[in-house]
CSV table of C-alpha atoms and ligand atoms in Angstrom, one decimal:
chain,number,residue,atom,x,y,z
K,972,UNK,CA,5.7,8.2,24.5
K,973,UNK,CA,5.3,12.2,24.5
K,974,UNK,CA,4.4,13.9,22.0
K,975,UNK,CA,8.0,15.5,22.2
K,976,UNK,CA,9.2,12.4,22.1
K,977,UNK,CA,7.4,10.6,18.8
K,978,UNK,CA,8.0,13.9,16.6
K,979,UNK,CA,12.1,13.6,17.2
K,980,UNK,CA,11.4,10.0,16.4
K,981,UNK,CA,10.1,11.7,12.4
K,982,UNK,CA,13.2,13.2,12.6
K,983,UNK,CA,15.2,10.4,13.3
K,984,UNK,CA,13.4,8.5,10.6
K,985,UNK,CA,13.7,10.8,8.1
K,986,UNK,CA,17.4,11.2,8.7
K,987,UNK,CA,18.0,7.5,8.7
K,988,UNK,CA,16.6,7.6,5.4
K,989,UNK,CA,19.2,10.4,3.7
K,990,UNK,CA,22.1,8.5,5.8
K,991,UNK,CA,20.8,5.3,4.4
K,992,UNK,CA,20.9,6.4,1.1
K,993,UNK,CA,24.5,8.5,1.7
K,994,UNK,CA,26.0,5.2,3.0
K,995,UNK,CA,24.5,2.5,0.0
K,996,UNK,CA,26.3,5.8,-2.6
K,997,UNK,CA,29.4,6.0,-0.7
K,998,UNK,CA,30.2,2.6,0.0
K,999,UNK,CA,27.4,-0.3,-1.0
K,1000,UNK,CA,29.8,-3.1,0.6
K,1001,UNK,CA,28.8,-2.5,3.8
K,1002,UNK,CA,25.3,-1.4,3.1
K,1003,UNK,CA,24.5,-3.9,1.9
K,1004,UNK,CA,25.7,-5.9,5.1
K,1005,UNK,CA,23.2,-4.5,7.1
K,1006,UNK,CA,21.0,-6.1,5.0
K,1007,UNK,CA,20.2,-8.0,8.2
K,1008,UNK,CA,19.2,-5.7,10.5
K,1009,UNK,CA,16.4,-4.4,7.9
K,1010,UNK,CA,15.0,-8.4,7.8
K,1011,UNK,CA,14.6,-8.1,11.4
K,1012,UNK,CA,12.5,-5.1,11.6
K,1013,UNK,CA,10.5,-6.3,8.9
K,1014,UNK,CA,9.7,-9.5,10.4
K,1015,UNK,CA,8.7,-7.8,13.9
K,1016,UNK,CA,6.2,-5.8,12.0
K,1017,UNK,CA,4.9,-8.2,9.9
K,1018,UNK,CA,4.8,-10.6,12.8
K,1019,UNK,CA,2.1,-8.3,14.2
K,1020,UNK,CA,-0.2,-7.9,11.2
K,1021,UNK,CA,-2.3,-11.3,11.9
K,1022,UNK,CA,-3.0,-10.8,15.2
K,1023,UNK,CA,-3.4,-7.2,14.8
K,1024,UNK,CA,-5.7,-7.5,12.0
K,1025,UNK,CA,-8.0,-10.3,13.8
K,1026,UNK,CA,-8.1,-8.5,16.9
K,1027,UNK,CA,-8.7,-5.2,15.9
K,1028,UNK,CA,-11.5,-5.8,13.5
K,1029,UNK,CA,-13.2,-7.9,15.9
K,1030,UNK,CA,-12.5,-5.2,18.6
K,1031,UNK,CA,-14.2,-2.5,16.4
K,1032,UNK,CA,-17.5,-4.4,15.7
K,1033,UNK,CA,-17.4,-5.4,19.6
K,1034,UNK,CA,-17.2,-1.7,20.6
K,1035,UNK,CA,-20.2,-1.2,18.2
K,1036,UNK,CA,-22.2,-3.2,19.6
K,1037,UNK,CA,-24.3,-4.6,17.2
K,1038,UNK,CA,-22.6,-5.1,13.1
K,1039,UNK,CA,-25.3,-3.8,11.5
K,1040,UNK,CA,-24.0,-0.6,12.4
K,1041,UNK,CA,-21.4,-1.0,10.6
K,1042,UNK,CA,-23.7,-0.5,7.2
K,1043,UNK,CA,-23.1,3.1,6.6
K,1044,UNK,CA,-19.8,3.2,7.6
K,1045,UNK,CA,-19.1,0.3,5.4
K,1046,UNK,CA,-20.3,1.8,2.5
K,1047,UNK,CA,-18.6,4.8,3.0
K,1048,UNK,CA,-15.1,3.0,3.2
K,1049,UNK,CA,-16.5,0.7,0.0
K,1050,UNK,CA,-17.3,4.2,-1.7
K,1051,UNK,CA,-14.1,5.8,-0.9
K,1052,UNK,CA,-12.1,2.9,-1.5
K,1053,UNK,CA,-13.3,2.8,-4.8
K,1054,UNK,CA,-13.3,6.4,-5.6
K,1055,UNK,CA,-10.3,7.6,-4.5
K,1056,UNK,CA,-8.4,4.6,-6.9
K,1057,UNK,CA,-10.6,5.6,-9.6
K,1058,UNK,CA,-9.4,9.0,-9.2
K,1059,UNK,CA,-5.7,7.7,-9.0
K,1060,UNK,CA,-6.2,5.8,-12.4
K,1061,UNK,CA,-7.6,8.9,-14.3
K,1062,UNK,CA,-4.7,11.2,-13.3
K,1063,UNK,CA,-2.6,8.3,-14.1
K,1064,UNK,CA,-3.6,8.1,-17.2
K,1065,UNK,CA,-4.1,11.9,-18.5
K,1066,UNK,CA,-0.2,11.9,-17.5
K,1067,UNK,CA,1.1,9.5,-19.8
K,1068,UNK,CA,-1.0,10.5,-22.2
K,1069,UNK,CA,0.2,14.5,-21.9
K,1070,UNK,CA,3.9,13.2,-21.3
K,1071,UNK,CA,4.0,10.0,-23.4
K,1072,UNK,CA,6.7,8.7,-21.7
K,1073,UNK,CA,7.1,5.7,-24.0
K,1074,UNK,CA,7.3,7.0,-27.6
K,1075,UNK,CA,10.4,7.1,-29.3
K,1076,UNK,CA,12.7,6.6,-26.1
K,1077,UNK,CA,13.3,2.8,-26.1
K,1078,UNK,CA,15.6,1.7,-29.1
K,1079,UNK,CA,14.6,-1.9,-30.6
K,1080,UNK,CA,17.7,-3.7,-29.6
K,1081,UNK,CA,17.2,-2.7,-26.0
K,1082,UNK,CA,13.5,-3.4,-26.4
K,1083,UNK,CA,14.3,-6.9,-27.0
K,1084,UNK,CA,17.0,-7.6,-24.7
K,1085,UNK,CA,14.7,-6.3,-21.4
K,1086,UNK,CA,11.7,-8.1,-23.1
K,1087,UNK,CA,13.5,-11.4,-22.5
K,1088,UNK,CA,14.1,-10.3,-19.1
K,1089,UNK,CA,10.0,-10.2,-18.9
K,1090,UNK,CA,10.0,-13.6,-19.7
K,1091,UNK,CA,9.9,-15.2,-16.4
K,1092,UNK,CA,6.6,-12.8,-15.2
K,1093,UNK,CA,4.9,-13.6,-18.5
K,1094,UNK,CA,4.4,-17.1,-17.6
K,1095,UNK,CA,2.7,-16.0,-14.4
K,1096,UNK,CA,-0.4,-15.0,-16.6
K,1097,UNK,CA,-3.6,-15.9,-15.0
K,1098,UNK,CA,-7.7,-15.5,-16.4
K,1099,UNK,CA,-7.6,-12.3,-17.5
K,1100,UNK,CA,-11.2,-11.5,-18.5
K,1101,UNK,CA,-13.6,-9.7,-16.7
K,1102,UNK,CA,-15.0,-12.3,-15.5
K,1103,UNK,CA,-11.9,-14.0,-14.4
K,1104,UNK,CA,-10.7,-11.4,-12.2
K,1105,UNK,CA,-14.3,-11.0,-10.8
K,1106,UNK,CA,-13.9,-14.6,-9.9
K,1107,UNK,CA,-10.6,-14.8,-8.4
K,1108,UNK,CA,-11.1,-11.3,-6.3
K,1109,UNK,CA,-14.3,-13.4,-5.0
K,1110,UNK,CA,-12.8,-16.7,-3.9
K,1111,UNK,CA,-9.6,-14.6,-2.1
K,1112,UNK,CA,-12.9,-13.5,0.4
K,1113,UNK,CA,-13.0,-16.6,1.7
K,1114,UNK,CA,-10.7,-19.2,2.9
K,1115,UNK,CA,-11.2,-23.2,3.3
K,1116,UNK,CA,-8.5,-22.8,6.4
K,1117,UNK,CA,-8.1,-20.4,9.0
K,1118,UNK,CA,-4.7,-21.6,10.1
K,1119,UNK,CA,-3.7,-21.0,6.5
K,1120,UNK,CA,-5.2,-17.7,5.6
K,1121,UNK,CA,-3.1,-16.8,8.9
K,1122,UNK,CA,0.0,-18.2,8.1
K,1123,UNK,CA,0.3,-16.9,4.4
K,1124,UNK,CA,-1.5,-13.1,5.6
K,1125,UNK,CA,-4.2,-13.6,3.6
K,1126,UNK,CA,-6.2,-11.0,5.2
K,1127,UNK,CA,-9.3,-10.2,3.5
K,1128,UNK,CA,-9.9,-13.9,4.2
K,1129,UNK,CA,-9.2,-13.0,7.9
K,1130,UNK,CA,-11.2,-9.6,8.0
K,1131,UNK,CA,-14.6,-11.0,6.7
K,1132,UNK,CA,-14.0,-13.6,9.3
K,1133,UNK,CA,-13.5,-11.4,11.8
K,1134,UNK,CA,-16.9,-9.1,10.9
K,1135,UNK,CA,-18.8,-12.2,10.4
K,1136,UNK,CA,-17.0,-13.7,13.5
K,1137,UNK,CA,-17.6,-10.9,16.1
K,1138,UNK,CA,-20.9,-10.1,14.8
K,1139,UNK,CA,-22.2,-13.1,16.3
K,1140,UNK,CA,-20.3,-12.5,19.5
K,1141,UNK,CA,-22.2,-9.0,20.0
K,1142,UNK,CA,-25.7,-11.4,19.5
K,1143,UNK,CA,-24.4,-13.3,22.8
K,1144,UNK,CA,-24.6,-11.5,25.9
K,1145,UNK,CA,-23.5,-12.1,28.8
K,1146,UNK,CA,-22.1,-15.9,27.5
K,1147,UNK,CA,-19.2,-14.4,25.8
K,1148,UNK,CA,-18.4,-11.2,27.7
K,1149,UNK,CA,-15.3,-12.6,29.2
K,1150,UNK,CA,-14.5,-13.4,25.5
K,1151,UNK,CA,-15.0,-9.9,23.6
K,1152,UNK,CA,-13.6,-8.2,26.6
K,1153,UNK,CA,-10.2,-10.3,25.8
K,1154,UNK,CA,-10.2,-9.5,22.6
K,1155,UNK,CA,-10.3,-5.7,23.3
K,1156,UNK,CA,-7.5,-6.1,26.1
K,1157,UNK,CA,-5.5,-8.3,23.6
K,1158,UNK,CA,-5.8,-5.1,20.9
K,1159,UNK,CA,-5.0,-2.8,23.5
K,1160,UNK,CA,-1.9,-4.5,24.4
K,1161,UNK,CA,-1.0,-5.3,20.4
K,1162,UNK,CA,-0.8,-1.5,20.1
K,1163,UNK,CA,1.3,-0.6,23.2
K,1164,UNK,CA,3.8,-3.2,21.6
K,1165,UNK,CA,3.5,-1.6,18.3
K,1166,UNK,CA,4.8,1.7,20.2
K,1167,UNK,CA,7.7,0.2,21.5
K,1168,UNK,CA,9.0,-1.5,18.3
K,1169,UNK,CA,8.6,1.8,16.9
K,1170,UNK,CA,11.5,2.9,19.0
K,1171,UNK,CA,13.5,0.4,16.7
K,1172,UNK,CA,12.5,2.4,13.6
K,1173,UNK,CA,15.4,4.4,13.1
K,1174,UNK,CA,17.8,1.7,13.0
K,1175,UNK,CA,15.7,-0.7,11.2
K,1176,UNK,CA,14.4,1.8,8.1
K,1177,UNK,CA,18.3,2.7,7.8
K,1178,UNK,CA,19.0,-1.1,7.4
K,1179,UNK,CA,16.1,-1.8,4.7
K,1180,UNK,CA,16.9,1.7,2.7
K,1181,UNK,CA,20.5,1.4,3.0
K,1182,UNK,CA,20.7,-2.3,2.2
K,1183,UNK,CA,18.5,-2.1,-1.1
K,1184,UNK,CA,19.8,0.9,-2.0
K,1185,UNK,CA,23.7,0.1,-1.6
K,1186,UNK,CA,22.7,-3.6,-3.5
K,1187,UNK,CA,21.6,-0.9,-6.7
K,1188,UNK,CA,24.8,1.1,-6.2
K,1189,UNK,CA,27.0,-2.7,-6.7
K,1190,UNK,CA,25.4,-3.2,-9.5
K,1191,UNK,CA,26.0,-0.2,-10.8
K,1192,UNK,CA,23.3,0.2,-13.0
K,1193,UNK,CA,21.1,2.7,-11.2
K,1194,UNK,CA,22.1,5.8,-13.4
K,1195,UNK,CA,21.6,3.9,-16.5
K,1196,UNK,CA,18.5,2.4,-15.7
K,1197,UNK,CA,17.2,6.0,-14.3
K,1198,UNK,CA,18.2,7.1,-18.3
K,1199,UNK,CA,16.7,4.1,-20.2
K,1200,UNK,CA,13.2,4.9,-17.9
K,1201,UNK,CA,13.7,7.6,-16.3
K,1202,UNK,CA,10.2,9.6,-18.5
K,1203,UNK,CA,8.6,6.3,-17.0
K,1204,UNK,CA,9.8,6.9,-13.9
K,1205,UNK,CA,8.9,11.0,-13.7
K,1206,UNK,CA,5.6,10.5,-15.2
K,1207,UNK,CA,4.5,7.8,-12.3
K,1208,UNK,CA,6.0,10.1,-9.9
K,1209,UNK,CA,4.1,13.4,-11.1
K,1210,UNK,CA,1.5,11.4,-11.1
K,1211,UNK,CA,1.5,10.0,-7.6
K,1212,UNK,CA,2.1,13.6,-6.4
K,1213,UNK,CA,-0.9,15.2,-7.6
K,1214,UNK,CA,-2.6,12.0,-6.3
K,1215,UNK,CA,-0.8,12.7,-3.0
K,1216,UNK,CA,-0.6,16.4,-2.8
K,1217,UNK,CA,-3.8,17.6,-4.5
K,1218,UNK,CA,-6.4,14.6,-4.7
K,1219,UNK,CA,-5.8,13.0,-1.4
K,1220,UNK,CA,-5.3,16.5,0.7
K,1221,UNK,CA,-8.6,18.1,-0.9
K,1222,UNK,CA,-10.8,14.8,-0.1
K,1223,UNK,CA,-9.6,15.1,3.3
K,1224,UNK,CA,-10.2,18.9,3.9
K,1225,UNK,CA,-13.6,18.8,2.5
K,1226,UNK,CA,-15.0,16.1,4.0
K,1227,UNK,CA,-13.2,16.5,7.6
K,1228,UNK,CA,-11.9,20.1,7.9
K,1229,UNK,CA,-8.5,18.5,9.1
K,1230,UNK,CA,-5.6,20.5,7.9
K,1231,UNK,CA,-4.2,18.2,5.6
K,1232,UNK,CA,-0.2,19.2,6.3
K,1233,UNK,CA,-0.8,18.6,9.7
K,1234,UNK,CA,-2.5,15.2,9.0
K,1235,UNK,CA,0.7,14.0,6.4
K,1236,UNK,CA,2.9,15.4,9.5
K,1237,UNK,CA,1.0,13.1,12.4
K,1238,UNK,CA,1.2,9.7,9.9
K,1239,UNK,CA,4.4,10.8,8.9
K,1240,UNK,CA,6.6,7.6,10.5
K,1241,UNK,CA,3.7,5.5,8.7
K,1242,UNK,CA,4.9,7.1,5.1
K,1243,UNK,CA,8.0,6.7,6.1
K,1244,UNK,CA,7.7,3.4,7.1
K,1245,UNK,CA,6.0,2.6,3.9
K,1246,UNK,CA,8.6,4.1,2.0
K,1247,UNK,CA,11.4,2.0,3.5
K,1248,UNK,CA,9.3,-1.4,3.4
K,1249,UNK,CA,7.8,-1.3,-0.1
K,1250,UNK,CA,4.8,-3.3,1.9
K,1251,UNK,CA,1.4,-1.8,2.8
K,1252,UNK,CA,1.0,-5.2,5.0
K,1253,UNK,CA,4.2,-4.5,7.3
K,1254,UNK,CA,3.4,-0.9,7.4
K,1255,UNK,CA,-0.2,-1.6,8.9
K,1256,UNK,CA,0.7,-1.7,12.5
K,1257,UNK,CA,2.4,2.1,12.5
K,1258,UNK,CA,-0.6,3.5,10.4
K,1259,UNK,CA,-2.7,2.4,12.8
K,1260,UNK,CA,-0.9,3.6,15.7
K,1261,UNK,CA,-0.2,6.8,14.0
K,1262,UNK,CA,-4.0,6.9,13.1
K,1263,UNK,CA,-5.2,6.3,16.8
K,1264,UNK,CA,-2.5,7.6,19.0
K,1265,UNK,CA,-0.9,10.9,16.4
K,1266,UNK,CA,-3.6,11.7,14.4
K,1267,UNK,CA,-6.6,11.1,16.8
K,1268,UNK,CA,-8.4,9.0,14.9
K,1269,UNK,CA,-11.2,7.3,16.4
K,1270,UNK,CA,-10.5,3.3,17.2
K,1271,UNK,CA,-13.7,2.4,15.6
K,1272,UNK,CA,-13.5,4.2,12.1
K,1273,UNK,CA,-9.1,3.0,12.1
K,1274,UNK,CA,-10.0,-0.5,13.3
K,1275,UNK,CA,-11.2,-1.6,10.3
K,1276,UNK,CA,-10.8,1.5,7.2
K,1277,UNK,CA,-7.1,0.4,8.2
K,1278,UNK,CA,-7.2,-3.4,8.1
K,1279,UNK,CA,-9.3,-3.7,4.8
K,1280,UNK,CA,-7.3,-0.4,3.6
K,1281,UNK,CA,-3.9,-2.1,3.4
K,1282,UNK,CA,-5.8,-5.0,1.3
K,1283,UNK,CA,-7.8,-3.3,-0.9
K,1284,UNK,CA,-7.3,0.4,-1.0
K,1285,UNK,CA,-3.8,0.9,-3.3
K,1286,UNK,CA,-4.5,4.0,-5.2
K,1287,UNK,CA,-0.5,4.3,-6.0
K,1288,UNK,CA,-0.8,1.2,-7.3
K,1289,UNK,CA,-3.6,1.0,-9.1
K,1290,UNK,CA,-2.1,4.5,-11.1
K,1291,UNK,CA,1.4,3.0,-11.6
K,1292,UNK,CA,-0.3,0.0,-13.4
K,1293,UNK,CA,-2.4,2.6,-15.5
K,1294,UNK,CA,0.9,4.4,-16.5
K,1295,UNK,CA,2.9,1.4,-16.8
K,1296,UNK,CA,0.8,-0.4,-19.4
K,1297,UNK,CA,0.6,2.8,-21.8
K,1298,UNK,CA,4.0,3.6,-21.4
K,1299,UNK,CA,5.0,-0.4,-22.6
K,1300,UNK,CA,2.4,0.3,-25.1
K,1301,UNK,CA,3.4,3.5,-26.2
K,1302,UNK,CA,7.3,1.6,-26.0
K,1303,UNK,CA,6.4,-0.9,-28.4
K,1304,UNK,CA,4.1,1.1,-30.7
K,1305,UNK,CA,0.9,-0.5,-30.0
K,1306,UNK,CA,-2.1,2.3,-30.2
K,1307,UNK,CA,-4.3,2.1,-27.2
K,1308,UNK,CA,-7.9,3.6,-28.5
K,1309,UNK,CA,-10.6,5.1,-25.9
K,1310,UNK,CA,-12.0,2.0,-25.6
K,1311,UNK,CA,-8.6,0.4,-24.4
K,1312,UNK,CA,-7.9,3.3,-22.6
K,1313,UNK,CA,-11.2,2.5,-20.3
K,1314,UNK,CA,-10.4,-1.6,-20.3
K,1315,UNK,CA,-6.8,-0.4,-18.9
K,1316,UNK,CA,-8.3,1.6,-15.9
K,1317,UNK,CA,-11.1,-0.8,-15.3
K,1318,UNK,CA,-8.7,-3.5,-14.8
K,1319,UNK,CA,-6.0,-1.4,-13.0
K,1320,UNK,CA,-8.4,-0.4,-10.3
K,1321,UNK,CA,-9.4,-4.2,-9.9
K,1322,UNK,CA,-5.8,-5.3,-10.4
K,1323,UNK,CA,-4.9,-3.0,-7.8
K,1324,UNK,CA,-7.7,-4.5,-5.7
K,1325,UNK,CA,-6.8,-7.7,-5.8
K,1326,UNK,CA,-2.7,-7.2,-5.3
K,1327,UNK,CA,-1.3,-8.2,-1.9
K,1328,UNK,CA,0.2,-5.6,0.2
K,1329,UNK,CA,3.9,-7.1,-0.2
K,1330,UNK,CA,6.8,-5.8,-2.1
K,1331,UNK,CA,6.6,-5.5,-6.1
K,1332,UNK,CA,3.5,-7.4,-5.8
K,1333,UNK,CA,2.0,-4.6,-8.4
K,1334,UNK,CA,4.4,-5.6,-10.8
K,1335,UNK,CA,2.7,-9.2,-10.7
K,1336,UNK,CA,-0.9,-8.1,-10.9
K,1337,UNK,CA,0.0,-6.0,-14.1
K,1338,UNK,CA,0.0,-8.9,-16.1
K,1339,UNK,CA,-3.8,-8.7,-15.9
K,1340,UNK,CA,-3.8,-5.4,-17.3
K,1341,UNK,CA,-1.7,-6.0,-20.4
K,1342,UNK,CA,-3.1,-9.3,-20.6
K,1343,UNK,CA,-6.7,-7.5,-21.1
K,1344,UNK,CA,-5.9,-4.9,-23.3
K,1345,UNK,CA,-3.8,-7.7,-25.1
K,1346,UNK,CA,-0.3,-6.5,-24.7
K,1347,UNK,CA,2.3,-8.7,-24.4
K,1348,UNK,CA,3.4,-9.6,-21.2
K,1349,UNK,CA,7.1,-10.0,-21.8
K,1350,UNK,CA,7.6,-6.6,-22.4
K,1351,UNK,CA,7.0,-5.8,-18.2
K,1352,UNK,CA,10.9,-6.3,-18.5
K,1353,UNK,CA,10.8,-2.7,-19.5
K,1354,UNK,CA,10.0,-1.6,-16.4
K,1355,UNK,CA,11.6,-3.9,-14.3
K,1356,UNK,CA,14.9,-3.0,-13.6
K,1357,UNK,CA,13.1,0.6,-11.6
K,1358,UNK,CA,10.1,-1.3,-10.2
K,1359,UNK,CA,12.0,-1.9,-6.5
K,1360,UNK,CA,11.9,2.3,-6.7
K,1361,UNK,CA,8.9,3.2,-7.8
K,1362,UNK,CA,7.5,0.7,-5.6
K,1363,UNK,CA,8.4,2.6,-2.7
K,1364,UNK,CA,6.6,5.6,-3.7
K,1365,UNK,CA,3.2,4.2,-4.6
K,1366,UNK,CA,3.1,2.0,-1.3
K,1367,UNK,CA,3.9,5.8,0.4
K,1368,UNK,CA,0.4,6.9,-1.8
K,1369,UNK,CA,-1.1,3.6,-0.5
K,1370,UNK,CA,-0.8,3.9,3.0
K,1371,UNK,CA,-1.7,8.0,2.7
K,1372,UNK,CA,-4.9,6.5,1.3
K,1373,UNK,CA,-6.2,4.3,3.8
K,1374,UNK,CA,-5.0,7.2,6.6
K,1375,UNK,CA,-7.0,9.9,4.9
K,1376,UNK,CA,-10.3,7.0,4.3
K,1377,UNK,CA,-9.8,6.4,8.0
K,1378,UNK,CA,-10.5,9.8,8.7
K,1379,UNK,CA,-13.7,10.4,6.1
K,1380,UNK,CA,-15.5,7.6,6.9
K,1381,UNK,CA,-14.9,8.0,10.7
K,1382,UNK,CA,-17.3,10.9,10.2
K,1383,UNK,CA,-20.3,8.4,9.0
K,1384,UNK,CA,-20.4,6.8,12.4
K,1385,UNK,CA,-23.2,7.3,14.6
K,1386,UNK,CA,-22.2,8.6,17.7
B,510,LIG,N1,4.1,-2.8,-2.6
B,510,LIG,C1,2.8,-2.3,-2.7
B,510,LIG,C2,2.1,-2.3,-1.4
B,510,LIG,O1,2.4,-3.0,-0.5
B,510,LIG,C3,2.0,-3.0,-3.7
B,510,LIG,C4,2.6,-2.8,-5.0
B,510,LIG,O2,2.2,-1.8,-5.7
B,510,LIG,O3,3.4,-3.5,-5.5
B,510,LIG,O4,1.2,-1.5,-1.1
């Protein structure tokens, strides 16, 4: 595709999005009817994300030559990974504190009634100490079945068998050449396809927008919903944007130069495309063909800041889950202290870690947040009803993340 070419295809993105949205107001019926059409786009991207993953992350370390040079690289992404959602969690957190979003606004009676609707996350409450979560972030490294890891995208499974995997390949010579050069031919090829589903964008992000969107207009409780939590909702939101707008944008301009508006603007369709999914996962394969083919990021630095991005690098969600557990806090009158304060963005930066790169999944791994700071979990039913929403955004933040990593740590290569 031209250049001409993939910026009309923003356009048309970005207008499928304010038609999607016109349609689901104007008449939900038959938005949500489409709800088809979105299913389908989301399964041809999501179909890619195994292969794409295995074959990429073995095509960087081949293309490197040798994995031990993948040391200060590797520690750069580790270091940015973490930073960044550290970052995320502390703006996070000075916002609901400055805006308190949960004191006074939830009356008692209504505070009961969405607590029961909690009920059925509560029971999904795992080991939330420390050294619980240490444990289980541990064991999802490793898997006891390829064939399973694959079929249930369980990638960080996947990637550190792929490092460890092609690592050994570069020790091989000549007896695997015909082998590693497949597997760079097979990448190539991944991403060609990955441009030409792209052409299917528009029609598909109008499906998934309009669809979800028209199915919140039939139940009509979108405005009320929006009034019960909508200082929730604003305070994540300011949130993400000075994540998005200030953090994100400055790490990128000092580090790189880049100009960050012209950076959002070349992994625009990847936002986008995060938006309309709600899945970090799905939204891989345009990020990194944004990366690579729009933004010019090198293959080796995007091969695999991308792949281990989408797993473990969710600032937006690690931020939502700090705000989330004070505002329920702050909902039900429970006084976080400093100390708290600290357990809460601890475990929201690991919670965020350890949450899958699917829809909502956030709302699932917040459990271990309240659960540490000993909230109860019922009370997630106060957020619940805007979570589909919010999720959006903070996959956006998510995916801007791992684009603006990809092009920091690409700087830490040797060339
Ligand atoms: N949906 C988010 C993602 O895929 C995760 C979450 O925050 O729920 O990145």
């Amino acid at each position: 595709m031209t250049n001409n070419h993939t910026s009309h295809l923003t356009l048309y993105i970005l207008g499928a999005i304010v038609g999607a949205v016109g349609l689901a107001f104007l008449s939900p019926e038959t938005a949500m009817r489409l709800e088809v059409g979105g299913d389908i786009f989301l399964r041809l991207l999501t179909m890619m994300v195994v292969p794409l993953v295995m074959a990429s992350v073995m095509s960087g370390i081949i293309g490197l030559g040798d994995v031990r040079k993948l040391g200060r690289p590797g520690g750069a992404a580790v270091a940015y990974y973490l930073t960044t959602t550290a970052l995320a969690v502390v703006v996070g957190l000075i916002m609901v504190n400055l805006i308190r979003p949960g004191v006074g606004t939830v009356d008692p009676a209504t505070l009961e009634a969405m607590a029961a609707e909690g009920e059925g996350i509560a029971t999904q409450q795992g080991d939330t100490t420390l050294g619980g979560i240490f444990r289980n972030l541990l064991l999802m490294l490793f898997t006891d079945n390829l064939i399973a890891a694959a079929a249930e995208t369980n990638l960080l499974a996947l990637i550190v068998f792929a490092i460890i995997f092609a690592g050994m390949l570069t020790t091989m010579g000549q007896r695997v050449s015909a082998l590693c050069q497949m597997i760079v031919q097979v990448n190539d090829a991944l991403l060609s396809f990955i441009l030409l589903l792209m052409r299917l964008a528009p029609a598909g992000i109008f499906c998934l927008v309009t669809a979800r969107f028209g199915e919140a207009q039939a139940e009509g409780n979108l405005m009320l919903v929006l009034q019960q939590t909508g200082a929730y909702f604003l305070t994540v939101l300011a949130g993400l944007a000075v994540h998005a707008l200030l953090t994100l944008p400055l790490i990128l301009w000092v580090f790189t130069r880049r100009n960050p508006f012209r950076f959002t603007y070349q992994m625009s369709q990847a936002l986008l495309t995060a938006f309309s999914t709600a899945s970090s996962t799905a939204t891989l394969p345009v990020t990194m063909e944004c990366a690579v083919t729009k933004a010019g990021i090198s293959k080796r630095s995007s091969e695999f800041v991308l792949p281990l991005g989408a797993t473990i690098n969710m600032d937006g969600t690690a931020l939502y889950e700090a705000v989330a557990a004070i505002f329920i806090a702050q909902a039900i009158g429970f006084e976080l202290g400093m100390t708290q304060q600290v357990v809460v963005a601890v475990t929201a930066t690991l919670a965020a870690i350890g949450a899958a790169g699917i829809p909502e999944a956030g709302l699932v791994t917040l459990v271990i947040v309240l659960g540490a700071v000993g909230l109860p979990i019922e009370y997630i039913g106060l957020i619940l009803s805007v979570d589909w929403l919010l999720d959006r955004f903070r996959t956006a933040v998510n995916a801007f993340g791992d684009s603006v990593g990809s092009a920091v740590v690409e700087r830490t290569f040797d060339t």
